[in-house]
Amino acid sequence: MAVGIQQPIVLMRRSGVERLSDSPTAIEKNLHHFLNYCSHHLPFLWEQLHIFLVLRAPDPDAVHPMETCKGRVEGDNHLALPAGHCSVDAAQGGLSTAVGYPLDTVKVRIQTEGHYNGIWHCIQETYRTERVLGFYKGVSASVFTVSLISSVSFGTYRNFLCNICKLRYGTADAKPSGLDVSLAGGAAGAVRVVLMTPSEVAKVRMQTQRNPHPSVTSSQPLSKPKYRGSLHCLKVIAKEEGFGGLYKGCSALLCRDCSSSAIYFLTYSSLCDWLTPAGKNKPGFLVVLLSGGSAGVLAWGLATPLDVLKSRMQVDESGQHKYKGLIHCARESIRQEGLKVLFKGLGLNCIRAFPVNMVVFVTYEAVLRFTDHFANKK
């Protein structure tokens, strides 16, 4: 979970380019004509170029991305990250997934399998039988998917927040309330679920598939793994279980991501406001990291019960049909293992959430400073 923030700074219109800089060069003039052609004749291409070029030109009214608490003096918008850094959003998502993936594998195995005595026992058994690669099953596809979806998720949040402020206050520059932030975060979570559920199903199946390392196997021949990779996993699921198999656990994932995203954005905003000293118009770097990490811990801690149910529903392969739905999964899991089953992986979720969200903000700040430095040289 990560933070993408503020209303988009519109520098180009669909009907044509408004401006590329204050004093366009010959190259910029040529690009101006090319983009005008795209806007009139190639709508789809224009939409893609608009996404990646919307913040290429400097804007005198633009707010620094870390002005997330006090924002502008007039608008006092405390959620103010620029909208056009799609590549930054993607980098955040990919890096945060890669950093937390080993712990995520351990968490999924603890949530779906009952023979582990704890976190350390799961880590030991995984390493003993599958070595280091056992912790990274399905990581490549997961990193790629999350990188793409992060941009969509952040963009959804920003657009929803912008539209909510326009509807309620008449201007996108108005300071959003806690309810506004929560609604925009929930909307971002809902859109993310629609796009990422198939990859989540493949990730869980890959993480729970046993594939002993050759160095630890006996003389007996190895059984061929059912899934040879994430893409092959998706193909097999679609063939054996149909389209519905790709969206197993969607109800649990929807409840989890909508609620956790709303909690995350609201907590982050509140912590930034609280930790920023009076008189400062933006939070410090450490405040941003602490706020983001703490918000992630709280959001994931509260989302753990739904995360457990989601993992159990998604690991339910064809022919098993243990669970008929979200409520049935919750009832059966509690009946067999008690109420504590809903909190399996709670510690791992909280431990993983803090460094993952710190990576998100470090990445954003580093890339943003680089792009700002490059823009100022021109």
PDB file of C-alpha atoms in Angstrom, residues 21-276:
ATOM      1  CA  SER A  21       7.515  25.482 -21.624  1.00  0.00           C
ATOM      2  CA  ASP A  22       7.685  29.227 -21.284  1.00  0.00           C
ATOM      3  CA  SER A  23      10.110  29.591 -24.218  1.00  0.00           C
ATOM      4  CA  PRO A  24       9.681  26.649 -26.561  1.00  0.00           C
ATOM      5  CA  THR A  25      12.710  25.531 -28.538  1.00  0.00           C
ATOM      6  CA  ALA A  26      12.592  24.195 -32.089  1.00  0.00           C
ATOM      7  CA  ILE A  27      12.379  20.644 -30.745  1.00  0.00           C
ATOM      8  CA  GLU A  28       9.497  21.565 -28.463  1.00  0.00           C
ATOM      9  CA  LYS A  29       7.696  23.282 -31.355  1.00  0.00           C
ATOM     10  CA  ASN A  30       7.981  20.096 -33.400  1.00  0.00           C
ATOM     11  CA  LEU A  31       6.734  18.062 -30.455  1.00  0.00           C
ATOM     12  CA  HIS A  32       3.899  20.580 -30.084  1.00  0.00           C
ATOM     13  CA  HIS A  33       2.737  19.921 -33.664  1.00  0.00           C
ATOM     14  CA  PHE A  34       3.135  16.162 -33.255  1.00  0.00           C
ATOM     15  CA  LEU A  35       1.056  16.068 -30.084  1.00  0.00           C
ATOM     16  CA  ASN A  36      -1.606  18.239 -31.681  1.00  0.00           C
ATOM     17  CA  TYR A  37      -1.817  15.732 -34.504  1.00  0.00           C
ATOM     18  CA  CYS A  38      -2.095  12.880 -31.998  1.00  0.00           C
ATOM     19  CA  SER A  39      -4.829  14.663 -30.054  1.00  0.00           C
ATOM     20  CA  HIS A  40      -6.971  15.001 -33.183  1.00  0.00           C
ATOM     21  CA  HIS A  41      -6.236  11.777 -35.038  1.00  0.00           C
ATOM     22  CA  LEU A  42      -4.947   9.220 -32.556  1.00  0.00           C
ATOM     23  CA  PRO A  43      -7.063   9.477 -29.367  1.00  0.00           C
ATOM     24  CA  PHE A  44      -5.702   6.296 -27.786  1.00  0.00           C
ATOM     25  CA  LEU A  45      -2.077   7.284 -28.349  1.00  0.00           C
ATOM     26  CA  TRP A  46      -2.861  10.726 -27.013  1.00  0.00           C
ATOM     27  CA  GLU A  47      -4.185   9.255 -23.778  1.00  0.00           C
ATOM     28  CA  GLN A  48      -0.957   7.280 -23.274  1.00  0.00           C
ATOM     29  CA  LEU A  49       1.238  10.286 -24.065  1.00  0.00           C
ATOM     30  CA  HIS A  50      -0.861  12.464 -21.769  1.00  0.00           C
ATOM     31  CA  ILE A  51      -0.223  10.040 -18.900  1.00  0.00           C
ATOM     32  CA  PHE A  52       3.541  10.114 -19.314  1.00  0.00           C
ATOM     33  CA  LEU A  53       4.018  13.754 -20.348  1.00  0.00           C
ATOM     34  CA  VAL A  54       1.524  15.581 -18.148  1.00  0.00           C
ATOM     35  CA  LEU A  55       4.234  16.879 -15.813  1.00  0.00           C
ATOM     36  CA  ARG A  56       7.168  17.213 -18.210  1.00  0.00           C
ATOM     37  CA  ALA A  57       6.892  21.014 -18.245  1.00  0.00           C
ATOM     38  CA  PRO A  58       7.518  23.129 -15.157  1.00  0.00           C
ATOM     39  CA  ASP A  59       4.506  24.858 -13.687  1.00  0.00           C
ATOM     40  CA  PRO A  60       4.887  27.968 -11.492  1.00  0.00           C
ATOM     41  CA  ASP A  61       1.935  26.880  -9.359  1.00  0.00           C
ATOM     42  CA  ALA A  62       3.144  23.310  -8.813  1.00  0.00           C
ATOM     43  CA  VAL A  63       3.552  22.173  -5.213  1.00  0.00           C
ATOM     44  CA  HIS A  64       6.557  20.189  -4.046  1.00  0.00           C
ATOM     45  CA  PRO A  65       5.571  16.532  -3.610  1.00  0.00           C
ATOM     46  CA  MET A  66       6.487  16.385   0.033  1.00  0.00           C
ATOM     47  CA  GLU A  67       4.151  19.270   0.946  1.00  0.00           C
ATOM     48  CA  THR A  68       1.679  16.741   2.205  1.00  0.00           C
ATOM     49  CA  CYS A  69       0.493  18.366   5.431  1.00  0.00           C
ATOM     50  CA  LYS A  70       0.172  22.103   5.119  1.00  0.00           C
ATOM     51  CA  GLY A  71       0.415  22.246   1.342  1.00  0.00           C
ATOM     52  CA  ARG A  72      -0.322  25.669  -0.075  1.00  0.00           C
ATOM     53  CA  VAL A  73      -0.962  28.455   2.375  1.00  0.00           C
ATOM     54  CA  GLU A  74      -4.288  29.340   0.740  1.00  0.00           C
ATOM     55  CA  GLY A  75      -5.633  25.865   0.041  1.00  0.00           C
ATOM     56  CA  ASP A  76      -3.941  24.073   2.954  1.00  0.00           C
ATOM     57  CA  ASN A  77      -4.078  20.880   0.956  1.00  0.00           C
ATOM     58  CA  HIS A  78      -2.214  18.323   3.018  1.00  0.00           C
ATOM     59  CA  LEU A  79      -2.297  15.614   0.358  1.00  0.00           C
ATOM     60  CA  ALA A  80      -0.217  17.054  -2.427  1.00  0.00           C
ATOM     61  CA  LEU A  81       1.854  14.682  -4.510  1.00  0.00           C
ATOM     62  CA  PRO A  82       1.977  15.482  -8.233  1.00  0.00           C
ATOM     63  CA  ALA A  83      -0.120  13.366 -10.509  1.00  0.00           C
ATOM     64  CA  GLY A  84       2.141  12.741 -13.452  1.00  0.00           C
ATOM     65  CA  HIS A  85       4.882  10.572 -12.035  1.00  0.00           C
ATOM     66  CA  CYS A  86       3.577   7.255 -13.369  1.00  0.00           C
ATOM     67  CA  SER A  87       7.085   5.810 -13.621  1.00  0.00           C
ATOM     68  CA  VAL A  88       7.676   6.685  -9.964  1.00  0.00           C
ATOM     69  CA  ASP A  89       4.441   4.977  -8.955  1.00  0.00           C
ATOM     70  CA  ALA A  90       5.486   1.881 -10.873  1.00  0.00           C
ATOM     71  CA  ALA A  91       8.965   1.877  -9.306  1.00  0.00           C
ATOM     72  CA  GLN A  92       7.433   2.207  -5.840  1.00  0.00           C
ATOM     73  CA  GLY A  93       5.130  -0.747  -6.392  1.00  0.00           C
ATOM     74  CA  GLY A  94       7.823  -2.971  -7.865  1.00  0.00           C
ATOM     75  CA  LEU A  95      10.453  -2.238  -5.221  1.00  0.00           C
ATOM     76  CA  SER A  96       8.054  -2.548  -2.302  1.00  0.00           C
ATOM     77  CA  THR A  97       6.844  -5.923  -3.599  1.00  0.00           C
ATOM     78  CA  ALA A  98      10.377  -7.234  -4.086  1.00  0.00           C
ATOM     79  CA  VAL A  99      11.461  -6.122  -0.611  1.00  0.00           C
ATOM     80  CA  GLY A 100       8.537  -7.744   1.178  1.00  0.00           C
ATOM     81  CA  TYR A 101       8.104 -10.845  -0.983  1.00  0.00           C
ATOM     82  CA  PRO A 102      10.010 -13.406   1.149  1.00  0.00           C
ATOM     83  CA  LEU A 103       7.973 -12.469   4.219  1.00  0.00           C
ATOM     84  CA  ASP A 104       4.819 -12.532   2.107  1.00  0.00           C
ATOM     85  CA  THR A 105       5.588 -16.125   1.081  1.00  0.00           C
ATOM     86  CA  VAL A 106       6.038 -17.124   4.725  1.00  0.00           C
ATOM     87  CA  LYS A 107       2.809 -15.331   5.654  1.00  0.00           C
ATOM     88  CA  VAL A 108       0.773 -17.091   2.945  1.00  0.00           C
ATOM     89  CA  ARG A 109       2.086 -20.520   3.967  1.00  0.00           C
ATOM     90  CA  ILE A 110       1.301 -19.902   7.625  1.00  0.00           C
ATOM     91  CA  GLN A 111      -2.213 -18.704   6.755  1.00  0.00           C
ATOM     92  CA  THR A 112      -3.049 -21.635   4.467  1.00  0.00           C
ATOM     93  CA  GLU A 113      -1.191 -24.554   6.074  1.00  0.00           C
ATOM     94  CA  GLY A 114      -1.603 -25.766   9.615  1.00  0.00           C
ATOM     95  CA  HIS A 115       1.613 -27.718  10.243  1.00  0.00           C
ATOM     96  CA  TYR A 116       3.875 -24.777  11.084  1.00  0.00           C
ATOM     97  CA  ASN A 117       4.581 -23.959  14.721  1.00  0.00           C
ATOM     98  CA  GLY A 118       5.367 -20.338  13.977  1.00  0.00           C
ATOM     99  CA  ILE A 119       7.175 -17.895  11.726  1.00  0.00           C
ATOM    100  CA  TRP A 120      10.676 -19.195  12.390  1.00  0.00           C
ATOM    101  CA  HIS A 121       9.612 -22.814  11.886  1.00  0.00           C
ATOM    102  CA  CYS A 122       8.110 -21.915   8.489  1.00  0.00           C
ATOM    103  CA  ILE A 123      11.278 -20.079   7.468  1.00  0.00           C
ATOM    104  CA  GLN A 124      13.463 -23.014   8.512  1.00  0.00           C
ATOM    105  CA  GLU A 125      11.343 -25.610   6.707  1.00  0.00           C
ATOM    106  CA  THR A 126      11.104 -23.540   3.545  1.00  0.00           C
ATOM    107  CA  TYR A 127      14.850 -23.005   3.418  1.00  0.00           C
ATOM    108  CA  ARG A 128      15.621 -26.632   4.306  1.00  0.00           C
ATOM    109  CA  THR A 129      13.550 -28.061   1.483  1.00  0.00           C
ATOM    110  CA  GLU A 130      13.564 -25.333  -1.169  1.00  0.00           C
ATOM    111  CA  ARG A 131      16.523 -23.104  -0.309  1.00  0.00           C
ATOM    112  CA  VAL A 132      16.380 -19.350  -1.020  1.00  0.00           C
ATOM    113  CA  LEU A 133      14.373 -19.732  -4.228  1.00  0.00           C
ATOM    114  CA  GLY A 134      11.492 -21.108  -2.191  1.00  0.00           C
ATOM    115  CA  PHE A 135      10.867 -17.634  -0.801  1.00  0.00           C
ATOM    116  CA  TYR A 136      10.659 -16.058  -4.258  1.00  0.00           C
ATOM    117  CA  LYS A 137       8.207 -18.261  -6.118  1.00  0.00           C
ATOM    118  CA  GLY A 138       6.177 -16.159  -8.535  1.00  0.00           C
ATOM    119  CA  VAL A 139       8.035 -12.962  -7.655  1.00  0.00           C
ATOM    120  CA  SER A 140       8.811 -11.798 -11.202  1.00  0.00           C
ATOM    121  CA  ALA A 141       5.206 -11.718 -12.376  1.00  0.00           C
ATOM    122  CA  SER A 142       4.071 -10.229  -9.067  1.00  0.00           C
ATOM    123  CA  VAL A 143       6.605  -7.371  -9.250  1.00  0.00           C
ATOM    124  CA  PHE A 144       5.669  -6.643 -12.861  1.00  0.00           C
ATOM    125  CA  THR A 145       1.939  -6.695 -12.173  1.00  0.00           C
ATOM    126  CA  VAL A 146       2.118  -4.579  -9.026  1.00  0.00           C
ATOM    127  CA  SER A 147       4.338  -2.060 -10.817  1.00  0.00           C
ATOM    128  CA  LEU A 148       1.699  -1.548 -13.495  1.00  0.00           C
ATOM    129  CA  ILE A 149      -1.240  -1.552 -11.120  1.00  0.00           C
ATOM    130  CA  SER A 150       0.413   0.930  -8.748  1.00  0.00           C
ATOM    131  CA  SER A 151       0.251   3.648 -11.380  1.00  0.00           C
ATOM    132  CA  VAL A 152      -3.428   2.934 -11.993  1.00  0.00           C
ATOM    133  CA  SER A 153      -4.164   2.826  -8.271  1.00  0.00           C
ATOM    134  CA  PHE A 154      -2.385   6.096  -7.517  1.00  0.00           C
ATOM    135  CA  GLY A 155      -4.018   7.792 -10.475  1.00  0.00           C
ATOM    136  CA  THR A 156      -7.439   6.596  -9.345  1.00  0.00           C
ATOM    137  CA  TYR A 157      -6.860   7.974  -5.871  1.00  0.00           C
ATOM    138  CA  ARG A 158      -5.773  11.365  -7.168  1.00  0.00           C
ATOM    139  CA  ASN A 159      -8.614  11.664  -9.659  1.00  0.00           C
ATOM    140  CA  PHE A 160     -11.253  10.624  -7.129  1.00  0.00           C
ATOM    141  CA  LEU A 161      -9.900  13.045  -4.537  1.00  0.00           C
ATOM    142  CA  CYS A 162      -9.834  15.832  -7.122  1.00  0.00           C
ATOM    143  CA  ASN A 163     -13.423  15.156  -8.210  1.00  0.00           C
ATOM    144  CA  ILE A 164     -14.694  14.816  -4.646  1.00  0.00           C
ATOM    145  CA  CYS A 165     -13.188  18.204  -3.748  1.00  0.00           C
ATOM    146  CA  LYS A 166     -14.729  19.759  -6.858  1.00  0.00           C
ATOM    147  CA  LEU A 167     -18.159  18.351  -6.042  1.00  0.00           C
ATOM    148  CA  ARG A 168     -18.123  19.254  -2.354  1.00  0.00           C
ATOM    149  CA  TYR A 169     -16.159  22.501  -2.300  1.00  0.00           C
ATOM    150  CA  GLY A 170     -16.286  23.760  -5.866  1.00  0.00           C
ATOM    151  CA  THR A 171     -12.519  23.618  -6.409  1.00  0.00           C
ATOM    152  CA  ALA A 172      -9.870  20.886  -6.627  1.00  0.00           C
ATOM    153  CA  ASP A 173      -7.482  22.989  -4.498  1.00  0.00           C
ATOM    154  CA  ALA A 174      -9.673  22.790  -1.401  1.00  0.00           C
ATOM    155  CA  LYS A 175      -8.389  20.916   1.615  1.00  0.00           C
ATOM    156  CA  PRO A 176     -10.025  17.448   1.639  1.00  0.00           C
ATOM    157  CA  SER A 177     -11.646  16.185   4.819  1.00  0.00           C
ATOM    158  CA  GLY A 178     -10.925  12.827   6.385  1.00  0.00           C
ATOM    159  CA  LEU A 179     -14.036  11.408   4.756  1.00  0.00           C
ATOM    160  CA  ASP A 180     -12.860  12.646   1.340  1.00  0.00           C
ATOM    161  CA  VAL A 181      -9.483  10.980   1.783  1.00  0.00           C
ATOM    162  CA  SER A 182     -11.077   7.723   2.940  1.00  0.00           C
ATOM    163  CA  LEU A 183     -13.518   7.607   0.024  1.00  0.00           C
ATOM    164  CA  ALA A 184     -10.760   8.248  -2.511  1.00  0.00           C
ATOM    165  CA  GLY A 185      -8.579   5.593  -0.888  1.00  0.00           C
ATOM    166  CA  GLY A 186     -11.420   3.076  -0.921  1.00  0.00           C
ATOM    167  CA  ALA A 187     -12.051   3.775  -4.604  1.00  0.00           C
ATOM    168  CA  ALA A 188      -8.371   3.196  -5.379  1.00  0.00           C
ATOM    169  CA  GLY A 189      -8.531  -0.117  -3.533  1.00  0.00           C
ATOM    170  CA  ALA A 190     -11.606  -1.217  -5.500  1.00  0.00           C
ATOM    171  CA  VAL A 191     -10.006  -0.478  -8.864  1.00  0.00           C
ATOM    172  CA  ARG A 192      -6.845  -2.270  -7.815  1.00  0.00           C
ATOM    173  CA  VAL A 193      -8.801  -5.404  -6.906  1.00  0.00           C
ATOM    174  CA  VAL A 194     -10.401  -5.681 -10.340  1.00  0.00           C
ATOM    175  CA  LEU A 195      -6.998  -5.596 -12.015  1.00  0.00           C
ATOM    176  CA  MET A 196      -4.836  -7.599  -9.626  1.00  0.00           C
ATOM    177  CA  THR A 197      -7.011 -10.513  -8.463  1.00  0.00           C
ATOM    178  CA  PRO A 198      -5.791 -12.939 -11.176  1.00  0.00           C
ATOM    179  CA  SER A 199      -2.161 -12.202 -10.351  1.00  0.00           C
ATOM    180  CA  GLU A 200      -2.926 -12.602  -6.633  1.00  0.00           C
ATOM    181  CA  VAL A 201      -4.429 -16.043  -7.284  1.00  0.00           C
ATOM    182  CA  ALA A 202      -1.352 -17.078  -9.277  1.00  0.00           C
ATOM    183  CA  LYS A 203       0.965 -15.680  -6.595  1.00  0.00           C
ATOM    184  CA  VAL A 204      -0.707 -17.628  -3.793  1.00  0.00           C
ATOM    185  CA  ARG A 205      -0.738 -20.863  -5.829  1.00  0.00           C
ATOM    186  CA  MET A 206       2.946 -20.477  -6.676  1.00  0.00           C
ATOM    187  CA  GLN A 207       3.890 -19.661  -3.087  1.00  0.00           C
ATOM    188  CA  THR A 208       2.143 -22.734  -1.678  1.00  0.00           C
ATOM    189  CA  GLN A 209       3.392 -25.142  -4.351  1.00  0.00           C
ATOM    190  CA  ARG A 210       6.069 -27.508  -3.083  1.00  0.00           C
ATOM    191  CA  ASN A 211       9.115 -27.772  -5.313  1.00  0.00           C
ATOM    192  CA  PRO A 212      12.058 -29.316  -3.397  1.00  0.00           C
ATOM    193  CA  HIS A 213      15.530 -28.118  -4.300  1.00  0.00           C
ATOM    194  CA  PRO A 214      17.638 -30.792  -6.123  1.00  0.00           C
ATOM    195  CA  SER A 215      20.363 -30.597  -3.447  1.00  0.00           C
ATOM    196  CA  VAL A 216      18.011 -31.796  -0.701  1.00  0.00           C
ATOM    197  CA  THR A 217      16.063 -34.484  -2.548  1.00  0.00           C
ATOM    198  CA  SER A 218      16.537 -38.197  -2.051  1.00  0.00           C
ATOM    199  CA  SER A 219      17.186 -40.808  -4.722  1.00  0.00           C
ATOM    200  CA  GLN A 220      13.488 -40.866  -5.551  1.00  0.00           C
ATOM    201  CA  PRO A 221      12.558 -39.054  -8.771  1.00  0.00           C
ATOM    202  CA  LEU A 222      11.083 -35.606  -8.386  1.00  0.00           C
ATOM    203  CA  SER A 223       7.437 -35.120  -9.193  1.00  0.00           C
ATOM    204  CA  LYS A 224       6.779 -32.578 -11.893  1.00  0.00           C
ATOM    205  CA  PRO A 225       5.353 -29.329 -10.438  1.00  0.00           C
ATOM    206  CA  LYS A 226       1.846 -28.467 -11.556  1.00  0.00           C
ATOM    207  CA  TYR A 227       2.739 -24.839 -12.241  1.00  0.00           C
ATOM    208  CA  ARG A 228       5.937 -24.020 -14.131  1.00  0.00           C
ATOM    209  CA  GLY A 229       5.579 -20.299 -13.606  1.00  0.00           C
ATOM    210  CA  SER A 230       3.071 -17.539 -12.991  1.00  0.00           C
ATOM    211  CA  LEU A 231       1.868 -17.318 -16.590  1.00  0.00           C
ATOM    212  CA  HIS A 232       1.565 -21.093 -16.836  1.00  0.00           C
ATOM    213  CA  CYS A 233      -0.315 -21.033 -13.536  1.00  0.00           C
ATOM    214  CA  LEU A 234      -2.853 -18.552 -14.925  1.00  0.00           C
ATOM    215  CA  LYS A 235      -3.260 -20.682 -18.050  1.00  0.00           C
ATOM    216  CA  VAL A 236      -3.884 -23.855 -16.033  1.00  0.00           C
ATOM    217  CA  ILE A 237      -6.361 -22.127 -13.702  1.00  0.00           C
ATOM    218  CA  ALA A 238      -8.322 -20.689 -16.639  1.00  0.00           C
ATOM    219  CA  LYS A 239      -8.411 -24.104 -18.314  1.00  0.00           C
ATOM    220  CA  GLU A 240      -9.399 -26.150 -15.255  1.00  0.00           C
ATOM    221  CA  GLU A 241     -11.526 -23.689 -13.291  1.00  0.00           C
ATOM    222  CA  GLY A 242     -12.724 -21.248 -15.909  1.00  0.00           C
ATOM    223  CA  PHE A 243     -12.750 -17.470 -15.733  1.00  0.00           C
ATOM    224  CA  GLY A 244     -14.179 -17.582 -12.216  1.00  0.00           C
ATOM    225  CA  GLY A 245     -11.073 -19.394 -11.010  1.00  0.00           C
ATOM    226  CA  LEU A 246      -8.979 -16.325 -11.834  1.00  0.00           C
ATOM    227  CA  TYR A 247     -11.150 -14.273  -9.470  1.00  0.00           C
ATOM    228  CA  LYS A 248     -11.297 -16.599  -6.489  1.00  0.00           C
ATOM    229  CA  GLY A 249     -11.199 -14.672  -3.258  1.00  0.00           C
ATOM    230  CA  CYS A 250     -12.268 -11.483  -5.040  1.00  0.00           C
ATOM    231  CA  SER A 251     -14.877 -10.688  -2.382  1.00  0.00           C
ATOM    232  CA  ALA A 252     -12.347 -10.973   0.450  1.00  0.00           C
ATOM    233  CA  LEU A 253      -9.773  -9.007  -1.529  1.00  0.00           C
ATOM    234  CA  LEU A 254     -12.309  -6.277  -2.275  1.00  0.00           C
ATOM    235  CA  CYS A 255     -13.239  -5.897   1.393  1.00  0.00           C
ATOM    236  CA  ARG A 256      -9.583  -6.002   2.416  1.00  0.00           C
ATOM    237  CA  ASP A 257      -8.231  -3.472  -0.072  1.00  0.00           C
ATOM    238  CA  CYS A 258     -11.097  -0.983   0.101  1.00  0.00           C
ATOM    239  CA  SER A 259     -10.980  -0.795   3.890  1.00  0.00           C
ATOM    240  CA  SER A 260      -7.186  -0.918   4.217  1.00  0.00           C
ATOM    241  CA  SER A 261      -6.649   1.736   1.528  1.00  0.00           C
ATOM    242  CA  ALA A 262      -9.142   4.061   3.213  1.00  0.00           C
ATOM    243  CA  ILE A 263      -7.469   3.523   6.598  1.00  0.00           C
ATOM    244  CA  TYR A 264      -4.003   3.938   5.132  1.00  0.00           C
ATOM    245  CA  PHE A 265      -4.582   7.261   3.394  1.00  0.00           C
ATOM    246  CA  LEU A 266      -6.502   8.704   6.331  1.00  0.00           C
ATOM    247  CA  THR A 267      -3.873   7.606   8.870  1.00  0.00           C
ATOM    248  CA  TYR A 268      -1.024   8.919   6.764  1.00  0.00           C
ATOM    249  CA  SER A 269      -2.684  12.309   6.368  1.00  0.00           C
ATOM    250  CA  SER A 270      -3.501  12.580  10.079  1.00  0.00           C
ATOM    251  CA  LEU A 271       0.007  11.596  11.201  1.00  0.00           C
ATOM    252  CA  CYS A 272       1.606  14.106   8.845  1.00  0.00           C
ATOM    253  CA  ASP A 273      -0.599  16.864  10.249  1.00  0.00           C
ATOM    254  CA  TRP A 274       0.174  15.850  13.809  1.00  0.00           C
ATOM    255  CA  LEU A 275       3.951  15.405  13.449  1.00  0.00           C
ATOM    256  CA  THR A 276       4.680  18.517  11.383  1.00  0.00           C
TER     257      THR A 276
END
